[in-house]
Short mmCIF file of C-alpha atoms in Angstrom, two decimals:
data_model
loop_
_atom_site.label_atom_id
_atom_site.label_comp_id
_atom_site.label_asym_id
_atom_site.label_seq_id
_atom_site.Cartn_x
_atom_site.Cartn_y
_atom_site.Cartn_z
CA UNK F 7 64.28 -96.70 -36.31
CA UNK F 8 66.96 -99.31 -37.05
CA UNK F 9 69.94 -98.51 -39.28
CA UNK F 10 68.91 -99.45 -42.80
CA UNK F 11 72.42 -100.68 -43.59
CA UNK F 12 72.79 -102.75 -40.47
CA UNK F 13 74.35 -106.08 -41.33
CA UNK F 14 75.39 -105.04 -44.83
CA UNK F 15 79.11 -104.83 -44.13
CA UNK F 16 81.35 -107.03 -42.02
CA UNK F 17 84.81 -107.47 -40.60
CA UNK F 18 86.10 -110.43 -42.63
CA UNK F 19 89.74 -110.64 -41.56
CA UNK F 20 91.91 -109.67 -38.61
CA UNK F 21 95.70 -109.44 -38.43
CA UNK F 22 98.11 -108.77 -35.57
CA UNK F 23 101.77 -107.82 -35.63
CA UNK F 24 103.99 -108.71 -32.70
CA UNK F 25 103.31 -106.56 -29.63
CA UNK F 26 106.37 -105.15 -27.90
CA UNK F 27 107.28 -102.23 -25.65
CA UNK F 28 110.36 -100.51 -27.01
CA UNK F 29 111.84 -102.23 -30.00
CA UNK F 30 114.38 -101.70 -32.72
CA UNK F 31 111.93 -103.10 -35.26
CA UNK F 32 110.60 -100.25 -37.41
CA UNK F 33 106.90 -99.61 -36.89
CA UNK F 34 106.42 -99.96 -40.64
CA UNK F 35 107.42 -103.60 -40.48
CA UNK F 36 104.71 -104.24 -37.89
CA UNK F 37 102.25 -102.44 -40.16
CA UNK F 38 103.16 -104.61 -43.15
CA UNK F 39 102.89 -107.74 -41.01
CA UNK F 40 99.46 -106.83 -39.67
CA UNK F 41 98.15 -105.95 -43.13
CA UNK F 42 99.44 -109.17 -44.64
CA UNK F 43 98.01 -111.18 -41.76
CA UNK F 44 94.56 -109.59 -42.09
CA UNK F 45 94.47 -110.35 -45.81
CA UNK F 46 95.68 -113.92 -45.32
CA UNK F 47 93.15 -114.41 -42.51
CA UNK F 48 90.23 -113.92 -44.87
CA UNK F 49 91.96 -115.30 -47.95
CA UNK F 50 92.37 -112.25 -50.19
CA UNK F 51 95.49 -110.86 -51.82
CA UNK F 52 97.01 -107.59 -50.68
CA UNK F 53 96.37 -106.33 -54.20
CA UNK F 54 92.63 -106.91 -53.68
CA UNK F 55 92.61 -104.05 -51.19
CA UNK F 56 91.14 -100.97 -52.86
CA UNK F 57 90.28 -98.95 -49.76
CA UNK F 58 92.51 -97.72 -46.91
CA UNK F 59 91.49 -96.12 -43.63
CA UNK F 60 93.18 -95.32 -40.37
CA UNK F 61 93.19 -92.95 -37.45
CA UNK F 62 96.91 -92.20 -37.43
CA UNK F 63 97.57 -89.64 -34.70
CA UNK F 64 100.03 -90.51 -31.95
CA UNK F 65 98.17 -89.41 -28.82
CA UNK F 66 101.07 -88.85 -26.42
CA UNK F 67 102.41 -85.40 -25.51
CA UNK F 68 105.61 -84.75 -27.44
CA UNK F 69 104.87 -87.23 -30.22
CA UNK F 70 106.57 -86.47 -33.52
CA UNK F 71 103.74 -87.83 -35.66
CA UNK F 72 106.31 -88.81 -38.26
CA UNK F 73 105.11 -91.33 -40.83
CA UNK F 74 106.99 -94.61 -40.60
CA UNK F 75 108.55 -93.71 -37.24
CA UNK F 76 105.81 -93.22 -34.66
CA UNK F 77 102.76 -93.31 -36.89
CA UNK F 78 101.58 -95.22 -39.95
CA UNK F 79 99.30 -93.02 -41.99
CA UNK F 80 97.53 -93.65 -45.28
CA UNK F 81 100.56 -92.51 -47.27
CA UNK F 82 102.52 -95.46 -45.92
CA UNK F 83 100.40 -98.01 -47.74
CA UNK F 84 99.75 -95.78 -50.74
CA UNK F 85 103.53 -95.82 -51.25
CA UNK F 86 103.64 -99.61 -51.07
CA UNK F 87 103.69 -101.00 -54.63
CA UNK F 88 101.67 -104.05 -53.61
CA UNK F 89 98.68 -101.79 -52.97
CA UNK F 90 98.24 -100.96 -56.64
CA UNK F 91 94.45 -100.87 -56.82
CA UNK F 92 93.54 -98.37 -54.11
CA UNK F 93 90.87 -95.90 -55.18
CA UNK F 94 89.52 -94.81 -51.80
CA UNK F 95 91.12 -93.73 -48.54
CA UNK F 96 90.23 -91.91 -45.33
CA UNK F 97 92.22 -90.61 -42.40
CA UNK F 98 89.88 -88.92 -39.95
CA UNK F 99 91.51 -86.56 -37.47
CA UNK F 100 88.80 -86.97 -34.85
CA UNK F 101 87.10 -89.89 -33.24
CA UNK F 102 89.85 -92.52 -32.88
CA UNK F 103 89.93 -95.74 -34.88
CA UNK F 104 86.15 -96.19 -34.70
CA UNK F 105 85.87 -93.23 -37.07
CA UNK F 106 88.07 -94.96 -39.62
CA UNK F 107 85.92 -98.10 -39.33
CA UNK F 108 82.86 -95.91 -39.83
CA UNK F 109 84.35 -94.25 -42.90
CA UNK F 110 85.25 -97.63 -44.39
CA UNK F 111 81.73 -98.93 -43.73
CA UNK F 112 80.22 -95.98 -45.57
CA UNK F 113 82.63 -96.42 -48.47
CA UNK F 114 81.74 -100.10 -48.78
CA UNK F 115 78.02 -99.42 -48.54
CA UNK F 116 78.21 -96.76 -51.24
CA UNK F 117 80.38 -98.89 -53.46
CA UNK F 118 83.45 -96.66 -53.28
CA UNK F 119 85.61 -99.67 -52.56
CA UNK F 120 85.24 -103.45 -52.29
CA UNK F 121 87.83 -104.51 -49.72
CA UNK F 122 88.96 -101.98 -47.14
CA UNK F 123 92.04 -102.30 -44.96
CA UNK F 124 91.75 -100.50 -41.62
CA UNK F 125 94.73 -100.42 -39.24
CA UNK F 126 95.93 -98.80 -36.05
CA UNK F 127 99.66 -98.56 -35.40
CA UNK F 128 100.96 -97.47 -32.01
CA UNK F 129 104.53 -96.68 -30.94
CA UNK F 130 106.40 -96.37 -27.66
CA UNK F 131 109.06 -93.64 -27.91
CA UNK F 132 112.33 -93.65 -25.98
CA UNK F 133 112.29 -91.85 -22.65
CA UNK F 134 109.34 -90.95 -20.48
CA UNK F 135 106.00 -91.44 -22.23
CA UNK F 136 104.12 -88.20 -22.63
CA UNK F 137 106.52 -85.78 -20.90
CA UNK F 138 105.78 -82.04 -21.25
CA UNK F 139 109.19 -80.52 -21.81
CA UNK F 140 108.43 -77.03 -23.07
CA UNK F 141 109.41 -74.14 -20.85
CA UNK F 142 106.40 -72.15 -21.98
CA UNK F 143 102.65 -72.68 -22.11
CA UNK F 144 100.60 -71.54 -25.07
CA UNK F 145 96.86 -71.17 -25.54
CA UNK F 146 94.74 -73.13 -23.08
CA UNK F 147 97.90 -74.67 -21.66
CA UNK F 148 98.60 -71.28 -20.00
CA UNK F 149 96.06 -72.35 -17.41
CA UNK F 150 97.19 -75.94 -16.90
CA UNK F 151 100.91 -76.39 -17.61
CA UNK F 152 102.22 -73.87 -15.05
CA UNK F 153 100.42 -75.94 -12.42
CA UNK F 154 102.08 -79.13 -13.61
CA UNK F 155 98.70 -80.42 -14.69
CA UNK F 156 98.71 -81.14 -18.42
CA UNK F 157 98.21 -84.84 -18.72
CA UNK F 158 95.04 -86.79 -19.33
CA UNK F 159 96.09 -89.09 -16.54
CA UNK F 160 95.85 -86.22 -14.07
CA UNK F 161 92.48 -85.21 -15.51
CA UNK F 162 91.25 -88.77 -15.22
CA UNK F 163 92.56 -88.84 -11.65
CA UNK F 164 90.37 -85.83 -10.84
CA UNK F 165 87.33 -87.70 -12.13
CA UNK F 166 88.14 -90.95 -10.37
CA UNK F 167 88.69 -89.21 -7.04
CA UNK F 168 85.27 -87.61 -7.34
CA UNK F 169 83.81 -90.97 -8.31
CA UNK F 170 85.36 -92.66 -5.28
CA UNK F 171 84.03 -89.99 -2.89
CA UNK F 172 80.62 -89.37 -4.44
CA UNK F 173 79.63 -93.02 -4.82
CA UNK F 174 81.45 -94.62 -1.92
CA UNK F 175 83.67 -96.73 -4.15
CA UNK F 176 87.11 -98.05 -3.29
CA UNK F 177 90.30 -99.12 -5.00
CA UNK F 178 89.53 -102.66 -3.84
CA UNK F 179 86.55 -102.66 -6.20
CA UNK F 180 88.71 -101.48 -9.08
CA UNK F 181 91.25 -104.19 -8.26
CA UNK F 182 88.67 -106.80 -9.28
CA UNK F 183 88.20 -105.17 -12.68
CA UNK F 184 91.90 -104.73 -13.38
CA UNK F 185 92.74 -108.29 -12.34
CA UNK F 186 89.88 -109.64 -14.45
CA UNK F 187 91.37 -107.92 -17.48
CA UNK F 188 94.79 -109.35 -16.70
CA UNK F 189 93.32 -112.84 -16.34
CA UNK F 190 91.81 -112.47 -19.80
CA UNK F 191 95.10 -111.23 -21.21
CA UNK F 192 96.73 -114.37 -19.84
CA UNK F 193 94.58 -116.25 -22.38
CA UNK F 194 95.52 -113.96 -25.27
CA UNK F 195 98.66 -114.64 -27.29
CA UNK F 196 98.37 -111.13 -28.74
CA UNK F 197 98.58 -109.43 -25.34
CA UNK F 198 101.68 -107.74 -23.99
CA UNK F 199 101.05 -109.25 -20.55
CA UNK F 200 100.05 -112.67 -21.89
CA UNK F 201 102.55 -114.38 -19.62
CA UNK F 202 102.30 -112.18 -16.55
CA UNK F 203 99.53 -112.69 -14.01
CA UNK F 204 98.48 -109.95 -11.59
CA UNK F 205 96.92 -110.27 -8.15
CA UNK F 206 94.66 -107.86 -6.33
CA UNK F 207 97.36 -107.45 -3.67
CA UNK F 208 99.88 -106.40 -6.29
CA UNK F 209 97.39 -103.93 -7.72
CA UNK F 210 96.67 -102.36 -4.33
CA UNK F 211 100.39 -102.13 -3.51
CA UNK F 212 101.38 -100.66 -6.88
CA UNK F 213 103.05 -97.28 -7.09
CA UNK F 214 100.84 -94.28 -7.70
CA UNK F 215 101.12 -92.38 -10.97
CA UNK F 216 98.58 -89.67 -10.21
CA UNK F 217 96.69 -90.58 -7.10
CA UNK F 218 94.26 -92.37 -7.02
CA UNK F 219 95.42 -93.89 -10.33
CA UNK F 220 98.24 -96.39 -9.91
CA UNK F 221 100.52 -98.05 -12.44
CA UNK F 222 97.98 -100.76 -13.26
CA UNK F 223 95.16 -98.27 -13.81
CA UNK F 224 97.00 -97.07 -16.93
CA UNK F 225 97.22 -98.89 -20.22
CA UNK F 226 100.73 -100.05 -21.05
CA UNK F 227 102.25 -98.20 -24.03
CA UNK F 228 103.28 -100.68 -26.71
CA UNK F 229 104.60 -100.78 -30.25
CA UNK F 230 102.33 -102.81 -32.47
CA UNK F 231 99.84 -102.76 -35.34
CA UNK F 232 96.45 -104.41 -35.71
CA UNK F 233 94.63 -104.50 -39.03
CA UNK F 234 91.15 -105.43 -40.22
CA UNK F 235 89.75 -106.27 -43.63
CA UNK F 236 86.18 -105.10 -44.10
CA UNK F 237 83.92 -105.83 -47.03
CA UNK F 238 80.27 -106.19 -47.91
CA UNK F 239 78.45 -109.06 -46.26
CA UNK F 240 77.84 -110.63 -49.65
CA UNK F 241 81.57 -110.73 -50.44
CA UNK F 242 82.40 -111.79 -46.88
CA UNK F 243 80.23 -114.86 -47.28
CA UNK F 244 82.72 -116.15 -49.88
CA UNK F 245 85.79 -115.62 -47.73
CA UNK F 246 87.58 -117.83 -45.26
CA UNK F 247 86.23 -116.76 -41.88
CA UNK F 248 82.74 -116.30 -40.40
CA UNK F 249 81.98 -112.60 -40.82
CA UNK F 250 81.46 -110.22 -37.93
CA UNK F 251 78.54 -108.12 -39.12
CA UNK F 252 78.28 -104.42 -38.36
CA UNK F 253 74.87 -103.85 -36.76
CA UNK F 254 75.56 -100.29 -35.62
CA UNK F 255 78.29 -97.69 -35.71
CA UNK F 256 78.37 -94.21 -34.26
CA UNK F 257 80.44 -91.31 -33.03
CA UNK F 258 80.35 -89.57 -29.72
CA UNK F 259 79.44 -86.02 -30.58
CA UNK F 260 77.25 -84.02 -28.20
CA UNK F 261 77.13 -82.64 -25.66
CA UNK F 262 80.67 -81.45 -26.20
CA UNK F 263 81.57 -79.06 -23.40
CA UNK F 264 84.41 -76.60 -23.48
CA UNK F 265 86.53 -77.47 -20.48
CA UNK F 266 90.16 -77.40 -19.47
CA UNK F 267 90.05 -80.97 -18.30
CA UNK F 268 87.84 -84.05 -18.26
CA UNK F 269 84.81 -83.84 -16.04
CA UNK F 270 83.16 -86.85 -14.49
CA UNK F 271 79.67 -85.69 -15.42
CA UNK F 272 80.75 -85.16 -19.01
CA UNK F 273 82.03 -88.70 -19.28
CA UNK F 274 78.57 -90.06 -18.59
CA UNK F 275 76.47 -87.41 -20.27
CA UNK F 276 78.43 -87.45 -23.51
CA UNK F 277 78.52 -91.22 -23.71
CA UNK F 278 74.77 -91.58 -23.31
CA UNK F 279 73.66 -90.19 -26.69
CA UNK F 280 76.24 -92.35 -28.48
CA UNK F 281 75.02 -95.48 -26.72
CA UNK F 282 71.37 -94.62 -27.33
CA UNK F 283 72.14 -94.17 -31.03
CA UNK F 284 73.90 -97.55 -31.24
CA UNK F 285 71.07 -99.39 -29.51
CA UNK F 286 68.54 -97.73 -31.82
CA UNK F 287 70.53 -98.60 -34.93
CA UNK F 288 70.99 -102.21 -33.91
CA UNK F 289 67.52 -102.76 -32.46
CA UNK F 290 69.32 -104.22 -29.44
CA UNK F 291 70.06 -103.15 -25.90
CA UNK F 292 72.58 -103.71 -23.12
CA UNK F 293 70.92 -106.95 -22.05
CA UNK F 294 71.41 -108.38 -25.55
CA UNK F 295 75.18 -108.05 -25.38
CA UNK F 296 77.12 -111.28 -24.84
CA UNK F 297 80.16 -109.20 -23.94
CA UNK F 298 81.26 -105.56 -23.79
CA UNK F 299 84.62 -104.29 -24.97
CA UNK F 300 84.95 -100.97 -23.18
CA UNK F 301 87.79 -98.56 -23.71
CA UNK F 302 90.17 -98.66 -20.78
CA UNK F 303 93.05 -96.29 -21.41
CA UNK F 304 92.53 -95.66 -17.71
CA UNK F 305 90.54 -98.11 -15.67
CA UNK F 306 87.74 -95.74 -14.52
CA UNK F 307 86.67 -95.33 -18.15
CA UNK F 308 85.18 -98.82 -17.93
CA UNK F 309 82.86 -97.65 -15.15
CA UNK F 310 81.89 -94.58 -17.18
CA UNK F 311 81.03 -96.63 -20.25
CA UNK F 312 79.05 -99.17 -18.20
CA UNK F 313 76.94 -96.31 -16.86
CA UNK F 314 76.72 -94.24 -20.06
CA UNK F 315 75.71 -97.28 -22.11
CA UNK F 316 73.03 -98.27 -19.63
CA UNK F 317 74.45 -101.54 -18.35
CA UNK F 318 73.84 -100.19 -14.87
CA UNK F 319 72.60 -97.02 -13.26
CA UNK F 320 74.69 -93.89 -12.81
CA UNK F 321 77.13 -94.24 -9.96
CA UNK F 322 76.65 -98.01 -9.70
CA UNK F 323 79.28 -99.42 -12.03
CA UNK F 324 81.74 -99.90 -9.19
CA UNK F 325 79.27 -102.27 -7.48
CA UNK F 326 78.13 -103.81 -10.77
CA UNK F 327 81.61 -104.73 -12.01
CA UNK F 328 82.32 -107.65 -9.72
CA UNK F 329 84.62 -110.39 -10.93
CA UNK F 330 81.69 -112.78 -11.02
CA UNK F 331 79.63 -110.57 -13.29
CA UNK F 332 82.34 -109.32 -15.67
CA UNK F 333 84.42 -112.52 -15.85
CA UNK F 334 84.38 -114.72 -18.94
CA UNK F 335 81.65 -116.95 -17.44
CA UNK F 336 79.69 -114.03 -16.01
CA UNK F 337 76.54 -112.37 -17.24
CA UNK F 338 78.45 -109.50 -18.86
CA UNK F 339 82.05 -110.38 -19.70
CA UNK F 340 84.05 -107.17 -20.02
CA UNK F 341 87.27 -106.68 -21.99
CA UNK F 342 87.54 -110.35 -22.71
CA UNK F 343 90.94 -109.90 -24.37
CA UNK F 344 92.66 -108.04 -21.56
CA UNK F 345 91.72 -104.50 -22.52
CA UNK F 346 94.20 -101.78 -23.29
CA UNK F 347 95.27 -102.22 -19.68
CA UNK F 348 96.71 -105.67 -20.20
CA UNK F 349 96.88 -106.22 -23.95
CA UNK F 350 98.53 -102.87 -24.52
CA UNK F 351 97.68 -99.39 -25.64
CA UNK F 352 96.12 -100.05 -29.02
CA UNK F 353 93.74 -97.11 -28.66
CA UNK F 354 90.57 -99.12 -29.16
CA UNK F 355 91.62 -101.37 -32.02
CA UNK F 356 92.17 -104.29 -29.66
CA UNK F 357 88.57 -103.89 -28.50
CA UNK F 358 87.21 -103.96 -32.06
CA UNK F 359 89.36 -106.94 -33.06
CA UNK F 360 88.21 -108.90 -30.01
CA UNK F 361 84.55 -108.14 -30.62
CA UNK F 362 84.97 -109.50 -34.14
CA UNK F 363 86.75 -112.62 -32.88
CA UNK F 364 84.02 -113.24 -30.30
CA UNK F 365 81.03 -113.04 -32.64
CA UNK F 366 82.79 -115.11 -35.28
CA UNK F 367 83.51 -117.80 -32.70
CA UNK F 368 87.27 -117.42 -32.98
CA UNK F 369 88.23 -116.24 -29.49
CA UNK F 370 89.67 -119.61 -28.42
CA UNK F 371 90.24 -119.85 -24.66
CA UNK F 372 88.46 -116.52 -24.25
CA UNK F 373 85.36 -117.49 -26.21
CA UNK F 374 82.14 -116.38 -24.56
CA UNK F 375 79.60 -119.07 -25.33
CA UNK F 376 76.75 -118.00 -27.58
CA UNK F 377 78.36 -114.67 -28.43
CA UNK F 378 75.71 -113.34 -30.78
CA UNK F 379 76.26 -109.63 -30.23
CA UNK F 380 79.16 -107.70 -28.74
CA UNK F 381 79.46 -103.93 -28.33
CA UNK F 382 82.58 -101.78 -28.46
CA UNK F 383 82.94 -98.31 -26.99
CA UNK F 384 86.13 -96.58 -28.11
CA UNK F 385 87.80 -93.67 -26.33
CA UNK F 386 87.00 -91.92 -23.11
CA UNK F 387 83.34 -90.97 -23.40
CA UNK F 388 83.96 -87.26 -23.69
CA UNK F 389 86.98 -87.54 -25.95
CA UNK F 390 84.99 -87.77 -29.21
CA UNK F 391 85.12 -91.53 -29.14
CA UNK F 392 82.87 -93.86 -31.00
CA UNK F 393 81.23 -97.20 -30.79
CA UNK F 394 79.89 -100.14 -32.72
CA UNK F 395 77.90 -103.32 -32.34
CA UNK F 396 79.02 -106.51 -34.09
CA UNK F 397 76.78 -109.53 -34.54
CA UNK F 398 77.16 -113.14 -35.55
CA UNK F 399 74.22 -113.06 -37.96
CA UNK F 400 73.50 -110.31 -40.45
CA UNK L 21 114.04 -74.48 7.92
CA UNK L 22 117.69 -73.64 7.44
CA UNK L 23 118.33 -71.38 4.49
CA UNK L 24 121.34 -73.51 3.70
CA UNK L 25 119.24 -76.52 2.79
CA UNK L 26 119.05 -76.42 -0.98
CA UNK L 27 115.49 -76.31 -2.19
CA UNK L 28 114.50 -78.45 -5.14
CA UNK L 29 114.23 -76.53 -8.36
CA UNK L 30 110.75 -75.62 -9.60
CA UNK L 31 110.77 -74.58 -13.23
CA UNK L 32 107.16 -74.04 -14.13
CA UNK L 33 106.22 -73.66 -17.78
CA UNK L 34 105.60 -69.93 -18.14
CA UNK L 35 102.42 -68.72 -19.85
CA UNK L 36 102.88 -67.02 -23.20
CA UNK L 37 100.50 -64.13 -22.65
CA UNK L 38 98.30 -63.41 -25.68
CA UNK L 39 95.53 -60.97 -26.53
CA UNK L 40 92.86 -63.22 -25.02
CA UNK L 41 94.70 -63.89 -21.77
CA UNK L 42 96.41 -60.53 -21.23
CA UNK L 43 93.84 -59.13 -18.81
CA UNK L 44 93.74 -62.33 -16.78
CA UNK L 45 97.50 -62.19 -16.16
CA UNK L 46 97.48 -58.42 -15.57
CA UNK L 47 94.79 -58.90 -12.97
CA UNK L 48 96.72 -61.66 -11.24
CA UNK L 49 99.87 -59.51 -11.18
CA UNK L 50 97.80 -56.93 -9.30
CA UNK L 51 96.38 -59.46 -6.87
CA UNK L 52 93.01 -59.67 -8.59
CA UNK L 53 91.25 -62.73 -9.96
CA UNK L 54 89.51 -61.59 -13.14
CA UNK L 55 87.55 -63.85 -15.47
CA UNK L 56 86.29 -63.24 -18.99
CA UNK L 57 82.57 -62.46 -19.14
CA UNK L 58 80.26 -62.11 -22.13
CA UNK L 59 78.83 -58.59 -22.50
CA UNK L 60 75.63 -59.98 -23.98
CA UNK L 61 74.61 -63.06 -21.99
CA UNK L 62 76.92 -62.44 -19.00
CA UNK L 63 78.32 -65.96 -18.98
CA UNK L 64 81.81 -66.42 -17.63
CA UNK L 65 84.35 -68.32 -19.72
CA UNK L 66 87.62 -69.83 -18.67
CA UNK L 67 89.89 -70.33 -20.54
CA UNK L 68 89.05 -67.12 -22.42
CA UNK L 69 87.53 -67.41 -25.87
CA UNK L 70 87.39 -65.14 -28.88
CA UNK L 71 83.62 -65.26 -28.84
CA UNK L 72 81.03 -66.46 -26.41
CA UNK L 73 80.51 -70.17 -26.88
CA UNK L 74 76.97 -69.83 -25.60
CA UNK L 75 75.56 -66.89 -27.56
CA UNK L 76 78.23 -66.05 -30.15
CA UNK L 77 78.87 -62.47 -28.93
CA UNK L 78 82.38 -61.34 -29.77
CA UNK L 79 82.53 -58.52 -27.26
CA UNK L 80 83.92 -59.98 -24.10
CA UNK L 81 85.14 -58.24 -20.98
CA UNK L 82 87.04 -59.21 -17.86
CA UNK L 83 85.45 -58.75 -14.45
CA UNK L 84 86.82 -59.32 -10.96
CA UNK L 85 85.37 -62.28 -9.10
CA UNK L 86 85.29 -63.06 -5.43
CA UNK L 87 88.12 -65.59 -5.37
CA UNK L 88 85.86 -68.00 -3.53
CA UNK L 89 85.56 -71.52 -4.87
CA UNK L 90 84.78 -75.11 -4.00
CA UNK L 91 87.29 -77.91 -4.40
CA UNK L 92 86.13 -80.00 -7.35
CA UNK L 93 88.85 -82.59 -7.13
CA UNK L 94 92.52 -83.12 -6.55
CA UNK L 95 95.29 -85.57 -7.33
CA UNK L 96 98.79 -86.21 -6.04
CA UNK L 97 101.12 -86.44 -9.02
CA UNK L 98 103.91 -88.96 -8.51
CA UNK L 99 105.05 -89.24 -12.11
CA UNK L 100 107.26 -87.28 -14.50
CA UNK L 101 104.63 -85.33 -16.40
CA UNK L 102 106.03 -81.80 -16.59
CA UNK L 103 109.80 -81.74 -16.92
CA UNK L 104 110.23 -78.53 -14.91
CA UNK L 105 108.52 -80.06 -11.88
CA UNK L 106 110.35 -83.37 -11.77
CA UNK L 107 112.38 -82.29 -8.75
CA UNK L 108 109.30 -81.54 -6.64
CA UNK L 109 107.41 -84.78 -7.21
CA UNK L 110 105.07 -85.62 -5.53
CA UNK L 111 102.97 -82.49 -5.77
CA UNK L 112 99.24 -81.87 -5.58
CA UNK L 113 97.10 -80.63 -8.48
CA UNK L 114 93.71 -79.16 -7.72
CA UNK L 115 90.67 -78.20 -9.74
CA UNK L 116 88.34 -75.68 -8.14
CA UNK L 117 84.91 -74.46 -9.21
CA UNK L 118 84.38 -70.72 -8.75
CA UNK L 119 81.24 -69.82 -6.82
CA UNK L 120 80.16 -67.34 -9.51
CA UNK L 121 79.06 -69.99 -12.00
CA UNK L 122 78.62 -73.77 -12.14
CA UNK L 123 81.37 -75.52 -14.10
CA UNK L 124 83.67 -72.50 -14.04
CA UNK L 125 86.93 -74.29 -13.30
CA UNK L 126 90.44 -73.17 -12.54
CA UNK L 127 93.48 -75.24 -11.76
CA UNK L 128 95.89 -74.85 -8.92
CA UNK L 129 98.75 -76.74 -7.39
CA UNK L 130 100.39 -77.26 -4.07
CA UNK L 131 104.08 -77.93 -3.93
CA UNK L 132 105.44 -78.73 -0.51
CA UNK L 133 104.14 -80.50 2.53
CA UNK L 134 102.75 -77.74 4.74
CA UNK L 135 99.12 -78.69 4.12
CA UNK L 136 98.04 -82.12 5.31
CA UNK L 137 96.19 -84.09 2.66
CA UNK L 138 93.19 -84.43 4.98
CA UNK L 139 92.42 -80.76 4.36
CA UNK L 140 91.61 -81.47 0.73
CA UNK L 141 88.04 -82.72 0.65
CA UNK L 142 85.88 -82.69 -2.45
CA UNK L 143 83.50 -79.77 -2.00
CA UNK L 144 85.46 -77.86 0.63
CA UNK L 145 85.64 -74.09 0.50
CA UNK L 146 88.71 -72.62 -1.21
CA UNK L 147 90.07 -69.11 -1.59
CA UNK L 148 92.48 -67.59 -4.05
CA UNK L 149 95.98 -66.46 -3.22
CA UNK L 150 98.59 -65.15 -5.62
CA UNK L 151 102.00 -66.65 -6.18
CA UNK L 152 104.71 -64.81 -8.11
CA UNK L 153 106.73 -67.20 -10.19
CA UNK L 154 109.52 -64.76 -10.85
CA UNK L 155 109.59 -64.98 -14.63
CA UNK L 156 108.50 -61.93 -16.61
CA UNK L 157 106.24 -60.73 -13.83
CA UNK L 158 103.85 -63.67 -14.05
CA UNK L 159 101.79 -64.23 -10.92
CA UNK L 160 99.80 -67.44 -10.65
CA UNK L 161 96.40 -67.58 -8.98
CA UNK L 162 96.43 -70.48 -6.56
CA UNK L 163 93.74 -71.87 -4.28
CA UNK L 164 93.97 -72.96 -0.67
CA UNK L 165 91.41 -74.32 1.76
CA UNK L 166 89.54 -71.28 3.08
CA UNK L 167 89.97 -70.64 6.78
CA UNK L 168 86.95 -71.72 8.79
CA UNK L 169 85.13 -68.71 10.25
CA UNK L 170 83.89 -69.37 13.77
CA UNK L 171 81.28 -67.31 15.57
CA UNK L 172 82.86 -65.05 18.14
#
């Protein structure tokens, strides 16, 4: 049965801060810029915002999670005197930014707020990103850290190696996907690699991080903030931009298996119920999607989402994701904005922003013609991610 | 190899043994691989848990297992991920699945270049060995490709 509130709320405004690697600009300035830009985009005042939502956690090992330094949590904007009318806020600890979008949607539907600001701020610390420096290992880490194996990149490498061997895939196939994302980023002024092309040869020759994942299989850590304004569809119809209507929104929940690392099977099997729920809510399916914005913190996640969401059969994404099919003029454009791989590590917010731009006809050089419905899958499938479907019409 | 060649420093993070993990590390120090097992439904759990995640039973025990496993996957780490192992990059991380139960995974590593990479094949038979790490009596279970047994 379709979601009874499908189409009742919309993304009405989108705002981007600059996107940099390491910078002396305080993260809070980027947050203020993104918030102001999102409000200006749809034509409301900052003081019109009465709802705030974010997923604030810095996901890298060793992060300080210090408000204003490496994270921007709800308190940041609550302390800002311009936001004088806020009566509702949410800061989910699970589920990445899609959970904050979900919470805001529910608040709008129930009338708890009228205009919600949702943002995701990310920060690149000095030094090596995600370095485990402790000399001890506590809890579950007793069984991973002593073996030098604590990082999600290593756990993703385990899965990708199995994928390569079980399904007869190759890095050459992945090169097409990674280069396609870079090509799209080259058309995106809000991408870190906007001005840097990448060839398949460069991808194949790149240094390994955790074999078989190379430098370009990993999203580039950046410092930036992206913000959205969401409101009811009725209010959105009076604002400046064509709304991007929320047809479906969900969280990846079960099966949730207790494991010391990420398992290939779990990626697919935990993404499937989420995708099935989204298609049911929206009354749409994979073949109805004009484009798919699929989380790509590491490149193999795109394959896993393609399979979990039913765009292709299990084990076939590597053959499905040819440059012809997933390019901007293909039958299923993927990560039309460059993905986290080439836009930068925005932890899924770049995917949501792009889906909104596409269905509202505002994606410029990246516009997929006739983009009536675009799906977003946020997070690695087994990492309690989420997803949503945005549509041009309500 | 000459003993005068200085070996790179390996400073593994050392497990902080707790009530749940104590028997695992005691077993390893005695050359035994022991895994937590539910007294009610007999499911193995690793890492150890305070109650069985399948049936909820709080009474758990540790039992010795065979030490036989299959290689689930492996990766060669080229990047600074654990500070204490920076000097021995690149090193191999392994995940093995114990034969006693599907999805019962342990990790392992291989530091050094005595084992050619071709020996690591997804699905190949592995066997436990025990490696003292010299800090507080901790001994790490490790896994190596099992020797092939040929008919005599």
